[in-house]
CSV table of C-alpha atoms in Angstrom, one decimal:
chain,number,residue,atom,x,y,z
A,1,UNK,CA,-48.2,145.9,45.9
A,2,UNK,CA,-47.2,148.1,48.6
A,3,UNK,CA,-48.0,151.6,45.7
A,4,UNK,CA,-51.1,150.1,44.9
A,5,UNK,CA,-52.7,149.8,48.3
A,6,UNK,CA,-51.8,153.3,49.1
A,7,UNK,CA,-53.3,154.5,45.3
A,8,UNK,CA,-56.5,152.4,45.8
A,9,UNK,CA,-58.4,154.8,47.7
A,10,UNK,CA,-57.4,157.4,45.2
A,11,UNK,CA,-58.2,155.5,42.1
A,12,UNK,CA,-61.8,154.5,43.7
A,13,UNK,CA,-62.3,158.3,44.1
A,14,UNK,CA,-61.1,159.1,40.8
A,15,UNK,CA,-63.4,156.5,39.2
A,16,UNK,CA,-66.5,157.9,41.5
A,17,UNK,CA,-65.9,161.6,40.4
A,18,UNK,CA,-66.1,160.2,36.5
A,19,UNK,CA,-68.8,158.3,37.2
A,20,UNK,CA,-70.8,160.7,39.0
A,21,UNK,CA,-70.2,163.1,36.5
A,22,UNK,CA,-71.1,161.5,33.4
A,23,UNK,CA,-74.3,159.8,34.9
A,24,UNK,CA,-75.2,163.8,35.4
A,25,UNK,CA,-74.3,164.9,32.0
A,26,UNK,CA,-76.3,162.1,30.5
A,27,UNK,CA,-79.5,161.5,32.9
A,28,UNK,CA,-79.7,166.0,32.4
A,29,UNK,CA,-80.3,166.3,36.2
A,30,UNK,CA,-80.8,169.3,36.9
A,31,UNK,CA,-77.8,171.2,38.9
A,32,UNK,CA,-80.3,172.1,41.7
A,33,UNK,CA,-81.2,168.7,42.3
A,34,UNK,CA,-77.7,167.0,41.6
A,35,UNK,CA,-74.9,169.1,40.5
A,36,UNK,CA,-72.0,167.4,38.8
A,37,UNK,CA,-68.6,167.4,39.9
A,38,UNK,CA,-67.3,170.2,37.6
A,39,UNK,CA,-69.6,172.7,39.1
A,40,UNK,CA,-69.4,172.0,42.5
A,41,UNK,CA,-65.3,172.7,41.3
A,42,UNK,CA,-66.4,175.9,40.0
A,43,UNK,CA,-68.7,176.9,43.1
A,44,UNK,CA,-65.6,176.4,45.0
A,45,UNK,CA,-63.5,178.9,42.9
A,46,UNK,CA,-66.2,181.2,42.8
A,47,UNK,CA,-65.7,182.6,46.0
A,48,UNK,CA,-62.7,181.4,47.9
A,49,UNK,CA,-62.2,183.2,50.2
A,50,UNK,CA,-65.7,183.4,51.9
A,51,UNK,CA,-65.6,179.6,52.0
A,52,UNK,CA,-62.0,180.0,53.4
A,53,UNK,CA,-62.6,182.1,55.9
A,54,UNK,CA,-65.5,179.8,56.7
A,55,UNK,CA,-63.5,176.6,57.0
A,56,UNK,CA,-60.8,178.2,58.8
A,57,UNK,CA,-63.2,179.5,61.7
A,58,UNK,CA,-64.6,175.4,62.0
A,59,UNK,CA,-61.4,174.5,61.8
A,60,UNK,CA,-60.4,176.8,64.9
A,61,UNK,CA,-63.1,175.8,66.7
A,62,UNK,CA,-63.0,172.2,66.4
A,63,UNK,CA,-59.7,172.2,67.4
A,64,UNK,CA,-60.6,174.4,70.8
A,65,UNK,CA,-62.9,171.7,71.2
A,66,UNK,CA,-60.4,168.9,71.0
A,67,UNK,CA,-57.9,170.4,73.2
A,68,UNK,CA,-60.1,170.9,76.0
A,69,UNK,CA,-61.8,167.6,75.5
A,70,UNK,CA,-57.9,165.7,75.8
A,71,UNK,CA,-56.6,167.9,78.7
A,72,UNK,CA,-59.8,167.6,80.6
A,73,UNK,CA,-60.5,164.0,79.7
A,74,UNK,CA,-57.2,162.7,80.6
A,75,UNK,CA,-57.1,164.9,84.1
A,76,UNK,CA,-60.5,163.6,84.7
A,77,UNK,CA,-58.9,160.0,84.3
A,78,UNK,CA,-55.7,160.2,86.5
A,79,UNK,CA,-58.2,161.6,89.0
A,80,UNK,CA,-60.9,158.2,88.6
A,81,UNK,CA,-57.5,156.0,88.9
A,82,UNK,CA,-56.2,157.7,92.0
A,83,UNK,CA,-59.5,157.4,93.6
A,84,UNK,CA,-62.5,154.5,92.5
A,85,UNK,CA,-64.8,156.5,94.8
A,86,UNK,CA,-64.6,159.6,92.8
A,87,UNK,CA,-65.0,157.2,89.6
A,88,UNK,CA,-68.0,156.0,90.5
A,89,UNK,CA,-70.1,159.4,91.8
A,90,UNK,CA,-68.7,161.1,88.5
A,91,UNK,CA,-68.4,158.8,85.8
A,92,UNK,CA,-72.5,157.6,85.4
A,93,UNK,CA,-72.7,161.0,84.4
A,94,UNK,CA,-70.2,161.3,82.2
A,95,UNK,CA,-72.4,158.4,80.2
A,96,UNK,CA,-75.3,160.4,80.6
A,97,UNK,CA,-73.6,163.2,78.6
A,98,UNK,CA,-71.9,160.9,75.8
A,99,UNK,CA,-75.4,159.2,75.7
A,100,UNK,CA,-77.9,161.9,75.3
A,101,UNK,CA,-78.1,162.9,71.4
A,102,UNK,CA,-76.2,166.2,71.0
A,103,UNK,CA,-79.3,167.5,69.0
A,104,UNK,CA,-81.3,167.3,71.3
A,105,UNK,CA,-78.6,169.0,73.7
A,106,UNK,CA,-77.8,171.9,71.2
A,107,UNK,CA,-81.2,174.3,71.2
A,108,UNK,CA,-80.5,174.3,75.1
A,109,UNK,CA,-77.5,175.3,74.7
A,110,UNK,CA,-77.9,178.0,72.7
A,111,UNK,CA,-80.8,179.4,74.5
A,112,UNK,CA,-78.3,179.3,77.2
A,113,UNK,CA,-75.6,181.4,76.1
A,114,UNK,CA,-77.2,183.1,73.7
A,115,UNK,CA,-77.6,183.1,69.5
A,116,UNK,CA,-75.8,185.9,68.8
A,117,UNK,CA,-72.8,183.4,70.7
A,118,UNK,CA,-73.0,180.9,68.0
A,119,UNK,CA,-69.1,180.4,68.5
A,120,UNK,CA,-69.3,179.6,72.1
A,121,UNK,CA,-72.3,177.0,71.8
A,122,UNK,CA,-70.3,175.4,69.4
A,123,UNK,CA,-67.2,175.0,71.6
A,124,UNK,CA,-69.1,173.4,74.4
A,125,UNK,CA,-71.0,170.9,72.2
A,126,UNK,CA,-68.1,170.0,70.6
A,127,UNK,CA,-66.5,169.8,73.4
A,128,UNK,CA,-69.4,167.1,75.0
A,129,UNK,CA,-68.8,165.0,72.0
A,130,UNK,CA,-65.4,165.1,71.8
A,131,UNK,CA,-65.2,164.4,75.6
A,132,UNK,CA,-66.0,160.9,76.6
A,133,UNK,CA,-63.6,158.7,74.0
A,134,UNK,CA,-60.9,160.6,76.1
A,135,UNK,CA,-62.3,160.0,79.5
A,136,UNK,CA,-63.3,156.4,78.6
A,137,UNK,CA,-59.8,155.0,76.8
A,138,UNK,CA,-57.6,156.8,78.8
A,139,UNK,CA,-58.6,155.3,82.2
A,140,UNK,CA,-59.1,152.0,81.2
A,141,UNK,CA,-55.4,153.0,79.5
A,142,UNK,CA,-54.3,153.8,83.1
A,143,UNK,CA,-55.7,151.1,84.7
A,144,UNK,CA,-53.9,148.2,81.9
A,145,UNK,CA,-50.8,149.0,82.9
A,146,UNK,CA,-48.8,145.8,83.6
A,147,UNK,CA,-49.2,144.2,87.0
A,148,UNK,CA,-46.1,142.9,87.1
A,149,UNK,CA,-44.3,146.0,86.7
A,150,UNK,CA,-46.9,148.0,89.3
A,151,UNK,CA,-44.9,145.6,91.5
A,152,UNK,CA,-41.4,145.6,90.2
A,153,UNK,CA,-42.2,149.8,90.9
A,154,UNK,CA,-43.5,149.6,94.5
A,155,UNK,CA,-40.3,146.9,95.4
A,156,UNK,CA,-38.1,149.9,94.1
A,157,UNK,CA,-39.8,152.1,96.5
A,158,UNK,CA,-41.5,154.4,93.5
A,159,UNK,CA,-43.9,157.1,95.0
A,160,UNK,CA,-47.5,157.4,93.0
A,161,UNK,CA,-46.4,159.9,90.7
A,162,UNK,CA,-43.6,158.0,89.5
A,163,UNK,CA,-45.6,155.0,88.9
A,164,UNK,CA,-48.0,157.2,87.3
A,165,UNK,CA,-45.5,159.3,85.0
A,166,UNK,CA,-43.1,156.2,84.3
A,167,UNK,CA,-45.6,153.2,84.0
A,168,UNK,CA,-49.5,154.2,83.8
A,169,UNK,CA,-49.1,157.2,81.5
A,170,UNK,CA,-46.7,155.2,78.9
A,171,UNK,CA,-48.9,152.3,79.2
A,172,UNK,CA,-52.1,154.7,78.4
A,173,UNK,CA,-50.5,156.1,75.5
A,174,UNK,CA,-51.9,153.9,72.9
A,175,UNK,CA,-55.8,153.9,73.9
A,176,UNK,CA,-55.8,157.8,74.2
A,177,UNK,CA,-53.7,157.9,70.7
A,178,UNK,CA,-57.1,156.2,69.4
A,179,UNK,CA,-59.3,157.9,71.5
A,180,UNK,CA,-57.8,161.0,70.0
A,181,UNK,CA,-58.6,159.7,66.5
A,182,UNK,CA,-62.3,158.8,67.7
A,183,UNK,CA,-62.5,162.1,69.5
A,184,UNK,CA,-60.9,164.7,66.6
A,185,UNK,CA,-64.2,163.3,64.4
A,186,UNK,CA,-66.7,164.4,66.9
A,187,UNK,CA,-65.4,167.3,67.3
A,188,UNK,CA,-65.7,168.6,64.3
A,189,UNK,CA,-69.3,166.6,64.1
A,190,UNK,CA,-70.3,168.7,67.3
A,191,UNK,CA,-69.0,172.2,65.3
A,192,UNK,CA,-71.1,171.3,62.5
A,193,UNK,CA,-74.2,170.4,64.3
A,194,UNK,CA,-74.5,173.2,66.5
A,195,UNK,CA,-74.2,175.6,63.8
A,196,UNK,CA,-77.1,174.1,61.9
A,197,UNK,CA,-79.4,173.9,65.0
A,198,UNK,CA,-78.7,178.0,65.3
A,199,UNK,CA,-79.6,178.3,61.7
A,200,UNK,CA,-79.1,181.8,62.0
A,201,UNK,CA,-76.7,184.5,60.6
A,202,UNK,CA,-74.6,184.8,63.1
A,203,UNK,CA,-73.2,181.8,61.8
A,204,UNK,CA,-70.0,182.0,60.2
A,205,UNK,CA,-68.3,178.3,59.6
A,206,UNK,CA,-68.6,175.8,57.1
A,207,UNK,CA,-72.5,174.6,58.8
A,208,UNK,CA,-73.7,178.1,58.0
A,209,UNK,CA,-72.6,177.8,54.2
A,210,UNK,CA,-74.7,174.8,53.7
A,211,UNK,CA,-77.6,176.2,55.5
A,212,UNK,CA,-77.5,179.4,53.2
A,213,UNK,CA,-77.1,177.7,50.3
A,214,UNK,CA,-79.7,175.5,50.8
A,215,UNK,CA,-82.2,178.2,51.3
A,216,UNK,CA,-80.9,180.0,48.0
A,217,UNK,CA,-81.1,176.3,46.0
A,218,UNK,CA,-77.3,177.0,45.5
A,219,UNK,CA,-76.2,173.0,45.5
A,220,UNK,CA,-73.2,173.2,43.7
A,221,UNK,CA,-72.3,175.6,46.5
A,222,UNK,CA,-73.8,173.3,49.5
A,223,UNK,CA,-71.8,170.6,47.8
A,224,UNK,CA,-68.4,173.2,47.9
A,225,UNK,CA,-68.6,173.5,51.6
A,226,UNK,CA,-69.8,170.3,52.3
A,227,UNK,CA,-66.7,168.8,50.2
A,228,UNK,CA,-64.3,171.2,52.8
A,229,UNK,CA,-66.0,169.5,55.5
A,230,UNK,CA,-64.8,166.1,54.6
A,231,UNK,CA,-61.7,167.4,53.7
A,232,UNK,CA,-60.8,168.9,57.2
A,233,UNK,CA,-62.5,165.6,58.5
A,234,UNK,CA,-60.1,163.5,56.6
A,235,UNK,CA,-56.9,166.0,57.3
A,236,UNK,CA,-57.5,165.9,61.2
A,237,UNK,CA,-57.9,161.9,60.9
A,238,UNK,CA,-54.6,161.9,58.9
A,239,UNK,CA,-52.8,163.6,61.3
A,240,UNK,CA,-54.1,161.9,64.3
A,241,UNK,CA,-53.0,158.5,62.8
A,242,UNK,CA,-49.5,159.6,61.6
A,243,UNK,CA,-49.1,161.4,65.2
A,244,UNK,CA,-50.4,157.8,67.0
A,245,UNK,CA,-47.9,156.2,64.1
A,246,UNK,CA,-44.3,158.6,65.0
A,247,UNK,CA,-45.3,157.8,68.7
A,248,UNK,CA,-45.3,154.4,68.9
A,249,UNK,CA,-43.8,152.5,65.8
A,250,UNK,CA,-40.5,152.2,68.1
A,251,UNK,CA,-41.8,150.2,70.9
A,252,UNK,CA,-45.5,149.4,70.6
A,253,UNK,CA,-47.0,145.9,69.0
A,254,UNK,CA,-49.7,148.0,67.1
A,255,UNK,CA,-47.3,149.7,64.9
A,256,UNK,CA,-43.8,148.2,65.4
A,257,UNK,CA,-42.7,146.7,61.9
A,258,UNK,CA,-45.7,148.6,59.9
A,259,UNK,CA,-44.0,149.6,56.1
């Protein structure tokens, strides 16, 4: 039971791809309209390393993006637990930010630094999307820590830091482990959509392939690169999950005792 669980997803896919492909082959749709899975196979061996290259320059960014977003969102939330006051001037705005559309926030952006600096515009919107989930789980991760044991620390005589290193952090491991898996996504959403607001060709990640394609009526190509997307989307949640999985299936509820 356990085997077929785990092939389930794959079989579904399987049974799409056939699907897709044969409802192609027999309706004729035309490749520019609706390409079939076979050519959007060969589109992606056409020109591999152009689409490579592409995928591995979203795929640094995005992960620029992400590191940023978890060191500064989890400094930003020791600092709102060690003082409420600073919490509440700073973190309104911090809503503003995860609130506003990043569309809308992208042409600024670019007009501010500039579109031959495609790469840079889409570090900082990545990073504003990728930001918040951080911010938001690890403090109220901070702030869950057990009351009992906050008490048990300061009996023992345990200075801020140690309560903070040896209790709070531990205890905020699990929400930013799922704020990570939240915030890996946007990430690579903020990448893509920053790239396609440029629409230029300075471009030179995954975003910029669609674009280019589109305007040729290359679909089967579109499709290629949109396909990678998912793909690294997918691969980045994978390895979130079995990261959040190694770190806690010894002592935490969530995954203790999962096959």
């Amino acid at each position: 039971m356990t085997a077929l669980r785990r092939l389930a997803p794959l079989i579904l896919g399987v049974i799409f791809l056939l699907g897709w492909e044969g409802t192609v082959r027999l309706l004729a749709i035309p490749a520019f309209v609706l390409p079939p899975p076979s050519a959007v196979v060969v589109a992606l061996l056409a020109d591999p390393q152009t689409l490579g290259l592409s995928l591995w320059f979203t795929l640094t960014v995005t992960l620029q993006a992400f590191a940023l977003a978890v060191a500064g969102g989890v400094a930003l939330a020791i600092l709102f637990t060690r003082s409420p006051l600073l919490a509440s001037a700073l973190y309104p705005y911090a809503v503003i930010l995860q609130v506003t559309p990043v569309m809308a926030i992208a042409p600024i952006v670019l007009v501010w630094v500039g579109y031959e600096r495609v790469d840079l515009a889409q570090l900082i919107l990545a990073w504003i999307v990728a930001f918040f989930p951080i911010l938001g789980n690890t403090t109220l991760g901070l702030r869950s820590a057990d009351a009992g044991l906050r008490d048990l620390f300061r009996l023992y005589g345990a200075s801020k830091w140690q309560v903070l290193w040896r209790l709070e952090l531990p205890s905020a491991l699990p929400y930013l482990l799922a704020g990570m898996k939240i915030s890996g996504g946007l990430a690579l959403i903020g990448t893509v959509v920053a790239e396609f607001v440029a629409g230029s060709g300075t471009g030179q990640g995954l975003a910029w392939r669609i674009v280019d394609a589109s305007n040729r009526l290359n679909t089967p190509r579109m499709f290629a690169a949109l396909s990678l997307l998912s793909l690294l989307g997918i691969a980045i949640f994978a390895l979130l999950s079995l990261i959040q999985r190694l770190a806690l299936r010894r002592w935490h509820d969530s995954e203790a005792g999962r096959p």
